[in-house]
Amino acid sequence: MLAIFQDEHFTKVLQHVSIETNINKPAVVCLSGGMDSTSLLLNLLASGHSIFGISFRYGQKHAIELDFLSRNIEYLGGKGLIVRHEVIDVTSIGRLFHSALLQDDWQIPLGHYEQENMRETVVPNRNAIFASIAYGWALSIGNEHQQVVQLGLGVHSGDHAIYPDCRPEFYQDLWKAFQSGNWNSERVELFLPYLNIDKAAILRDAQRTAAELGLDFDLVFSNTLTSYLPGPGGVAHGLTGSDVERILAFHAIGRRDPIEYSCGWEQALVQALELADPRP
């Protein structure tokens, strides 16, 4: 099942699944430490799910994102929101793949995601691999406890098309493969609430759920990392495609991004706006 939010007032166009549980509404969610998966985590917590978080160390240059994630998990735990978290090391697989995100001698491209060189940040088959491992865990939980488990992924297709593994048709085909290749596949249901909305809408959802959970929105998102080229301590670069998209999203909702940028927030915003509208 694909659960989708519309941007305007976040109208739910598909119903949530009613789950009879021993564990309270179990959900496996892929967590990168970035703003999308963090927003999804808040969404599932606000819906009363028991969270099984899974992250991957795959040789990414920006692996410090996992340190940021651990800060948020600690913060949530202090609020009584418990996240069981597993980090899966697939670095050996990552060494086989050709991507600017993985190879030290390949510079991360700078600019807006609409630019052709942003394809250099694609990691071949990454989302299929991560989703497959997460699905296996979700199905194992479902079989062990005789329950339905949500599998939550924070993917969104956005306004650009450089990542084919973020498109709706990819997940439709992948889900068919998971269902045909597993017994008891009805025990896992796919939850992709952000698939057809943009980054600003994702942040608006996080504003809503943070308020419902009594969380400090700025603190939560200061403990996230989106930059593909972070500096010492995880200071965001400001000019990678992931930086620019995040900056524009915070600007769209009328908020200052709480993370630190190497050039400062004001200059980072000026640069992002120029890249988004490169008129002379």
mmCIF file of C-alpha atoms in Angstrom:
data_model
loop_
_atom_site.group_PDB
_atom_site.id
_atom_site.type_symbol
_atom_site.label_atom_id
_atom_site.label_comp_id
_atom_site.label_asym_id
_atom_site.label_seq_id
_atom_site.Cartn_x
_atom_site.Cartn_y
_atom_site.Cartn_z
ATOM 1 C CA MET A 1 0.000 0.000 0.000
ATOM 2 C CA LEU A 2 1.297 3.455 -0.860
ATOM 3 C CA ALA A 3 0.172 6.125 1.603
ATOM 4 C CA ILE A 4 0.471 9.606 0.118
ATOM 5 C CA PHE A 5 0.097 13.116 1.499
ATOM 6 C CA GLN A 6 -0.983 16.102 -0.531
ATOM 7 C CA ASP A 7 0.863 19.345 0.135
ATOM 8 C CA GLU A 8 -2.229 21.426 0.952
ATOM 9 C CA HIS A 9 -3.150 20.664 4.576
ATOM 10 C CA PHE A 10 -1.588 17.219 4.158
ATOM 11 C CA THR A 11 -4.841 15.567 3.207
ATOM 12 C CA LYS A 12 -4.459 11.819 3.413
ATOM 13 C CA VAL A 13 -5.663 10.333 0.178
ATOM 14 C CA LEU A 14 -5.221 6.740 1.224
ATOM 15 C CA GLN A 15 -6.295 5.295 4.549
ATOM 16 C CA HIS A 16 -3.812 4.130 7.153
ATOM 17 C CA VAL A 17 -3.786 0.419 7.759
ATOM 18 C CA SER A 18 -5.405 -0.810 10.962
ATOM 19 C CA ILE A 19 -2.998 -3.219 12.629
ATOM 20 C CA GLU A 20 -3.783 -5.703 15.387
ATOM 21 C CA THR A 21 -0.532 -6.073 17.254
ATOM 22 C CA ASN A 22 1.392 -7.560 20.103
ATOM 23 C CA ILE A 23 4.084 -4.982 19.492
ATOM 24 C CA ASN A 24 2.255 -1.673 19.178
ATOM 25 C CA LYS A 25 1.954 -1.005 15.437
ATOM 26 C CA PRO A 26 5.466 -2.110 14.436
ATOM 27 C CA ALA A 27 7.226 -0.185 11.683
ATOM 28 C CA VAL A 28 10.625 -0.692 10.106
ATOM 29 C CA VAL A 29 11.955 2.603 8.780
ATOM 30 C CA CYS A 30 15.112 3.311 6.798
ATOM 31 C CA LEU A 31 16.985 6.150 8.517
ATOM 32 C CA SER A 32 19.832 8.027 6.863
ATOM 33 C CA GLY A 33 20.145 10.917 9.274
ATOM 34 C CA GLY A 34 18.816 13.336 6.660
ATOM 35 C CA MET A 35 15.706 15.505 6.734
ATOM 36 C CA ASP A 36 13.415 13.171 4.769
ATOM 37 C CA SER A 37 13.886 10.030 6.831
ATOM 38 C CA THR A 38 13.859 12.073 10.038
ATOM 39 C CA SER A 39 10.522 13.585 9.023
ATOM 40 C CA LEU A 40 9.217 10.094 8.306
ATOM 41 C CA LEU A 41 10.412 8.920 11.706
ATOM 42 C CA LEU A 42 8.416 11.699 13.394
ATOM 43 C CA ASN A 43 5.389 10.846 11.257
ATOM 44 C CA LEU A 44 5.433 7.209 12.358
ATOM 45 C CA LEU A 45 6.040 8.072 15.998
ATOM 46 C CA ALA A 46 3.120 10.506 15.934
ATOM 47 C CA SER A 47 0.964 7.691 14.562
ATOM 48 C CA GLY A 48 1.830 5.533 17.569
ATOM 49 C CA HIS A 49 4.160 3.058 15.880
ATOM 50 C CA SER A 50 6.874 1.041 17.574
ATOM 51 C CA ILE A 51 9.980 1.910 15.566
ATOM 52 C CA PHE A 52 12.643 -0.429 14.262
ATOM 53 C CA GLY A 53 15.146 1.850 12.559
ATOM 54 C CA ILE A 54 17.699 0.593 10.057
ATOM 55 C CA SER A 55 20.648 2.528 8.638
ATOM 56 C CA PHE A 56 23.458 1.639 6.273
ATOM 57 C CA ARG A 57 27.160 2.339 6.245
ATOM 58 C CA TYR A 58 28.024 1.854 2.602
ATOM 59 C CA GLY A 59 31.254 3.781 2.200
ATOM 60 C CA GLN A 60 29.541 7.139 1.795
ATOM 61 C CA LYS A 61 31.827 10.147 2.212
ATOM 62 C CA HIS A 62 29.168 11.795 4.359
ATOM 63 C CA ALA A 63 28.944 8.909 6.856
ATOM 64 C CA ILE A 64 28.954 11.488 9.663
ATOM 65 C CA GLU A 65 25.209 11.627 8.960
ATOM 66 C CA LEU A 66 24.922 8.528 11.163
ATOM 67 C CA ASP A 67 26.454 10.405 14.087
ATOM 68 C CA PHE A 68 23.805 13.103 13.664
ATOM 69 C CA LEU A 69 21.145 10.402 13.613
ATOM 70 C CA SER A 70 22.386 8.934 16.889
ATOM 71 C CA ARG A 71 21.925 12.354 18.525
ATOM 72 C CA ASN A 72 18.305 12.443 17.465
ATOM 73 C CA ILE A 73 17.659 8.911 18.652
ATOM 74 C CA GLU A 74 19.111 9.891 22.040
ATOM 75 C CA TYR A 75 16.959 13.045 22.121
ATOM 76 C CA LEU A 76 13.821 11.079 21.257
ATOM 77 C CA GLY A 77 14.621 8.485 23.902
ATOM 78 C CA GLY A 78 14.808 11.246 26.488
ATOM 79 C CA LYS A 79 11.253 12.170 25.490
ATOM 80 C CA GLY A 80 10.076 8.597 25.946
ATOM 81 C CA LEU A 81 10.082 7.879 22.202
ATOM 82 C CA ILE A 82 12.123 4.718 21.861
ATOM 83 C CA VAL A 83 13.749 3.792 18.549
ATOM 84 C CA ARG A 84 15.395 0.389 18.254
ATOM 85 C CA HIS A 85 18.185 1.092 15.798
ATOM 86 C CA GLU A 86 20.454 -1.143 13.726
ATOM 87 C CA VAL A 87 23.341 0.042 11.539
ATOM 88 C CA ILE A 88 24.172 -2.426 8.777
ATOM 89 C CA ASP A 89 27.721 -2.259 7.410
ATOM 90 C CA VAL A 90 27.760 -2.937 3.667
ATOM 91 C CA THR A 91 30.973 -1.028 2.996
ATOM 92 C CA SER A 92 32.407 -3.993 1.118
ATOM 93 C CA ILE A 93 29.537 -3.765 -1.378
ATOM 94 C CA GLY A 94 29.960 -0.023 -1.710
ATOM 95 C CA ARG A 95 33.545 -0.498 -2.855
ATOM 96 C CA LEU A 96 32.222 -2.155 -5.997
ATOM 97 C CA PHE A 97 30.063 0.792 -7.038
ATOM 98 C CA HIS A 98 30.964 3.772 -9.208
ATOM 99 C CA SER A 99 29.704 7.029 -7.692
ATOM 100 C CA ALA A 100 31.019 10.415 -6.584
ATOM 101 C CA LEU A 101 29.482 9.710 -3.176
ATOM 102 C CA LEU A 102 31.838 6.780 -2.656
ATOM 103 C CA GLN A 103 35.171 7.365 -4.371
ATOM 104 C CA ASP A 104 37.765 9.626 -2.768
ATOM 105 C CA ASP A 105 39.280 10.687 -6.075
ATOM 106 C CA TRP A 106 35.921 11.808 -7.508
ATOM 107 C CA GLN A 107 34.819 15.279 -6.504
ATOM 108 C CA ILE A 108 31.217 15.796 -5.413
ATOM 109 C CA PRO A 109 29.496 17.992 -8.027
ATOM 110 C CA LEU A 110 28.178 21.364 -6.942
ATOM 111 C CA GLY A 111 24.993 23.081 -8.085
ATOM 112 C CA HIS A 112 21.274 22.443 -8.478
ATOM 113 C CA TYR A 113 19.824 18.981 -8.958
ATOM 114 C CA GLU A 114 18.522 19.962 -12.379
ATOM 115 C CA GLN A 115 22.095 20.056 -13.688
ATOM 116 C CA GLU A 116 23.255 17.068 -15.716
ATOM 117 C CA ASN A 117 26.410 16.517 -13.614
ATOM 118 C CA MET A 118 24.251 15.659 -10.589
ATOM 119 C CA ARG A 119 23.929 12.137 -11.978
ATOM 120 C CA GLU A 120 27.427 11.608 -10.618
ATOM 121 C CA THR A 121 25.851 11.346 -7.141
ATOM 122 C CA VAL A 122 23.739 8.323 -8.103
ATOM 123 C CA VAL A 123 24.795 5.098 -6.355
ATOM 124 C CA PRO A 124 23.772 2.196 -8.616
ATOM 125 C CA ASN A 125 20.846 0.196 -7.228
ATOM 126 C CA ARG A 126 21.278 1.701 -3.733
ATOM 127 C CA ASN A 127 17.612 2.042 -2.832
ATOM 128 C CA ALA A 128 16.785 -1.449 -4.078
ATOM 129 C CA ILE A 129 19.510 -2.944 -1.895
ATOM 130 C CA PHE A 130 18.541 -0.978 1.200
ATOM 131 C CA ALA A 131 14.820 -1.579 0.721
ATOM 132 C CA SER A 132 15.421 -5.305 0.239
ATOM 133 C CA ILE A 133 17.312 -5.648 3.525
ATOM 134 C CA ALA A 134 14.734 -3.549 5.361
ATOM 135 C CA TYR A 135 11.922 -5.618 3.853
ATOM 136 C CA GLY A 136 13.578 -8.824 5.089
ATOM 137 C CA TRP A 137 13.701 -7.422 8.620
ATOM 138 C CA ALA A 138 10.100 -6.231 8.456
ATOM 139 C CA LEU A 139 8.896 -9.623 7.243
ATOM 140 C CA SER A 140 10.897 -11.377 9.945
ATOM 141 C CA ILE A 141 9.269 -9.199 12.618
ATOM 142 C CA GLY A 142 5.869 -9.843 11.071
ATOM 143 C CA ASN A 143 6.373 -13.594 11.024
ATOM 144 C CA GLU A 144 7.762 -13.715 14.553
ATOM 145 C CA HIS A 145 4.895 -11.740 16.062
ATOM 146 C CA GLN A 146 2.143 -12.778 13.629
ATOM 147 C CA GLN A 147 1.416 -9.152 12.762
ATOM 148 C CA VAL A 148 1.396 -6.704 9.907
ATOM 149 C CA VAL A 149 4.456 -4.451 9.816
ATOM 150 C CA GLN A 150 4.796 -1.127 8.041
ATOM 151 C CA LEU A 151 7.928 -0.599 5.958
ATOM 152 C CA GLY A 152 8.552 3.140 5.827
ATOM 153 C CA LEU A 153 10.813 4.798 3.283
ATOM 154 C CA GLY A 154 11.303 8.562 3.102
ATOM 155 C CA VAL A 155 11.834 8.661 -0.655
ATOM 156 C CA HIS A 156 10.340 11.406 -2.779
ATOM 157 C CA SER A 157 10.459 11.930 -6.517
ATOM 158 C CA GLY A 158 10.826 15.701 -6.193
ATOM 159 C CA ASP A 159 10.859 18.041 -9.138
ATOM 160 C CA HIS A 160 13.869 16.421 -10.815
ATOM 161 C CA ALA A 161 14.477 13.008 -12.325
ATOM 162 C CA ILE A 162 18.140 12.169 -11.742
ATOM 163 C CA TYR A 163 17.308 9.411 -9.261
ATOM 164 C CA PRO A 164 15.263 6.735 -11.043
ATOM 165 C CA ASP A 165 15.076 4.701 -7.821
ATOM 166 C CA CYS A 166 12.906 7.423 -6.266
ATOM 167 C CA ARG A 167 10.135 7.166 -8.844
ATOM 168 C CA PRO A 168 6.718 5.642 -8.112
ATOM 169 C CA GLU A 169 7.006 3.048 -10.880
ATOM 170 C CA PHE A 170 10.249 1.752 -9.376
ATOM 171 C CA TYR A 171 8.561 1.009 -6.047
ATOM 172 C CA GLN A 172 5.534 -0.532 -7.728
ATOM 173 C CA ASP A 173 7.794 -2.984 -9.564
ATOM 174 C CA LEU A 174 10.029 -3.613 -6.564
ATOM 175 C CA TRP A 175 7.026 -4.311 -4.365
ATOM 176 C CA LYS A 176 5.681 -6.862 -6.837
ATOM 177 C CA ALA A 177 9.037 -8.643 -6.703
ATOM 178 C CA PHE A 178 9.037 -8.687 -2.892
ATOM 179 C CA GLN A 179 5.496 -10.062 -2.821
ATOM 180 C CA SER A 180 6.119 -12.769 -5.396
ATOM 181 C CA GLY A 181 9.403 -13.834 -3.788
ATOM 182 C CA ASN A 182 8.306 -14.272 -0.175
ATOM 183 C CA TRP A 183 5.864 -16.321 1.858
ATOM 184 C CA ASN A 184 3.548 -14.281 4.092
ATOM 185 C CA SER A 185 4.245 -11.118 2.120
ATOM 186 C CA GLU A 186 0.858 -9.788 3.243
ATOM 187 C CA ARG A 187 2.480 -9.149 6.631
ATOM 188 C CA VAL A 188 4.460 -6.183 5.278
ATOM 189 C CA GLU A 189 2.870 -3.031 3.940
ATOM 190 C CA LEU A 190 4.759 -0.260 2.202
ATOM 191 C CA PHE A 191 4.460 3.277 3.566
ATOM 192 C CA LEU A 192 5.732 6.012 1.236
ATOM 193 C CA PRO A 193 3.989 9.188 2.425
ATOM 194 C CA TYR A 194 6.396 11.569 0.683
ATOM 195 C CA LEU A 195 6.654 9.916 -2.707
ATOM 196 C CA ASN A 196 4.679 12.540 -4.623
ATOM 197 C CA ILE A 197 5.403 15.696 -2.621
ATOM 198 C CA ASP A 198 8.356 18.067 -2.446
ATOM 199 C CA LYS A 199 10.865 18.879 0.289
ATOM 200 C CA ALA A 200 8.899 21.853 1.601
ATOM 201 C CA ALA A 201 5.830 19.659 2.072
ATOM 202 C CA ILE A 202 7.948 17.099 3.894
ATOM 203 C CA LEU A 203 9.131 19.784 6.315
ATOM 204 C CA ARG A 204 5.574 20.975 6.872
ATOM 205 C CA ASP A 205 4.624 17.446 7.830
ATOM 206 C CA ALA A 206 7.528 17.371 10.261
ATOM 207 C CA GLN A 207 6.388 20.669 11.789
ATOM 208 C CA ARG A 208 2.980 19.136 12.399
ATOM 209 C CA THR A 209 4.228 15.875 13.899
ATOM 210 C CA ALA A 210 6.948 17.533 16.002
ATOM 211 C CA ALA A 211 4.258 19.716 17.563
ATOM 212 C CA GLU A 212 2.029 16.691 18.191
ATOM 213 C CA LEU A 213 4.924 14.873 19.883
ATOM 214 C CA GLY A 214 6.001 17.888 21.951
ATOM 215 C CA LEU A 215 9.406 18.030 20.240
ATOM 216 C CA ASP A 216 11.643 20.989 19.440
ATOM 217 C CA PHE A 217 11.539 21.131 15.620
ATOM 218 C CA ASP A 218 14.756 23.171 15.351
ATOM 219 C CA LEU A 219 16.616 20.854 17.710
ATOM 220 C CA VAL A 220 15.497 17.776 15.783
ATOM 221 C CA PHE A 221 16.620 19.209 12.456
ATOM 222 C CA SER A 222 19.864 20.590 13.858
ATOM 223 C CA ASN A 223 20.591 16.892 14.426
ATOM 224 C CA THR A 224 20.224 16.043 10.739
ATOM 225 C CA LEU A 225 22.709 16.174 7.896
ATOM 226 C CA THR A 226 21.835 16.498 4.220
ATOM 227 C CA SER A 227 25.083 17.787 2.719
ATOM 228 C CA TYR A 228 27.018 15.410 0.457
ATOM 229 C CA LEU A 229 30.205 17.335 1.234
ATOM 230 C CA PRO A 230 30.240 18.140 4.955
ATOM 231 C CA GLY A 231 33.201 19.820 6.564
ATOM 232 C CA PRO A 232 34.743 19.122 9.959
ATOM 233 C CA GLY A 233 32.101 18.388 12.549
ATOM 234 C CA GLY A 234 29.465 17.988 9.869
ATOM 235 C CA VAL A 235 29.254 21.651 8.863
ATOM 236 C CA ALA A 236 27.207 21.746 5.657
ATOM 237 C CA HIS A 237 28.921 22.835 2.462
ATOM 238 C CA GLY A 238 25.983 24.766 1.045
ATOM 239 C CA LEU A 239 26.518 24.171 -2.674
ATOM 240 C CA THR A 240 25.981 20.462 -3.250
ATOM 241 C CA GLY A 241 22.669 19.493 -4.822
ATOM 242 C CA SER A 242 21.415 18.046 -1.541
ATOM 243 C CA ASP A 243 22.351 21.245 0.292
ATOM 244 C CA VAL A 244 20.595 23.472 -2.219
ATOM 245 C CA GLU A 245 17.381 21.461 -2.158
ATOM 246 C CA ARG A 246 17.296 21.536 1.646
ATOM 247 C CA ILE A 247 18.012 25.270 1.853
ATOM 248 C CA LEU A 248 15.217 26.047 -0.609
ATOM 249 C CA ALA A 249 12.799 23.855 1.367
ATOM 250 C CA PHE A 250 13.439 25.681 4.623
ATOM 251 C CA HIS A 251 13.129 29.000 2.810
ATOM 252 C CA ALA A 252 9.805 27.867 1.294
ATOM 253 C CA ILE A 253 8.302 27.221 4.723
ATOM 254 C CA GLY A 254 9.621 30.511 6.075
ATOM 255 C CA ARG A 255 12.194 29.082 8.483
ATOM 256 C CA ARG A 256 15.920 29.386 8.932
ATOM 257 C CA ASP A 257 17.681 26.037 8.685
ATOM 258 C CA PRO A 258 19.053 25.281 12.182
ATOM 259 C CA ILE A 259 22.190 23.503 10.915
ATOM 260 C CA GLU A 260 25.510 25.269 10.389
ATOM 261 C CA TYR A 261 26.673 26.210 6.889
ATOM 262 C CA SER A 262 30.315 26.938 6.104
ATOM 263 C CA CYS A 263 29.361 30.272 4.517
ATOM 264 C CA GLY A 264 26.566 31.100 6.977
ATOM 265 C CA TRP A 265 22.815 30.752 6.470
ATOM 266 C CA GLU A 266 22.272 34.080 4.717
ATOM 267 C CA GLN A 267 24.942 33.462 2.074
ATOM 268 C CA ALA A 268 23.868 29.842 1.654
ATOM 269 C CA LEU A 269 20.325 31.025 0.939
ATOM 270 C CA VAL A 270 21.493 33.638 -1.591
ATOM 271 C CA GLN A 271 23.531 30.993 -3.418
ATOM 272 C CA ALA A 272 20.677 28.476 -3.439
ATOM 273 C CA LEU A 273 18.205 31.021 -4.799
ATOM 274 C CA GLU A 274 20.622 31.992 -7.553
ATOM 275 C CA LEU A 275 21.112 28.360 -8.540
ATOM 276 C CA ALA A 276 17.349 27.773 -8.556
ATOM 277 C CA ASP A 277 16.773 30.809 -10.808
ATOM 278 C CA PRO A 278 19.972 31.342 -12.818
ATOM 279 C CA ARG A 279 18.785 34.391 -14.739
ATOM 280 C CA PRO A 280 21.493 36.940 -15.692
#
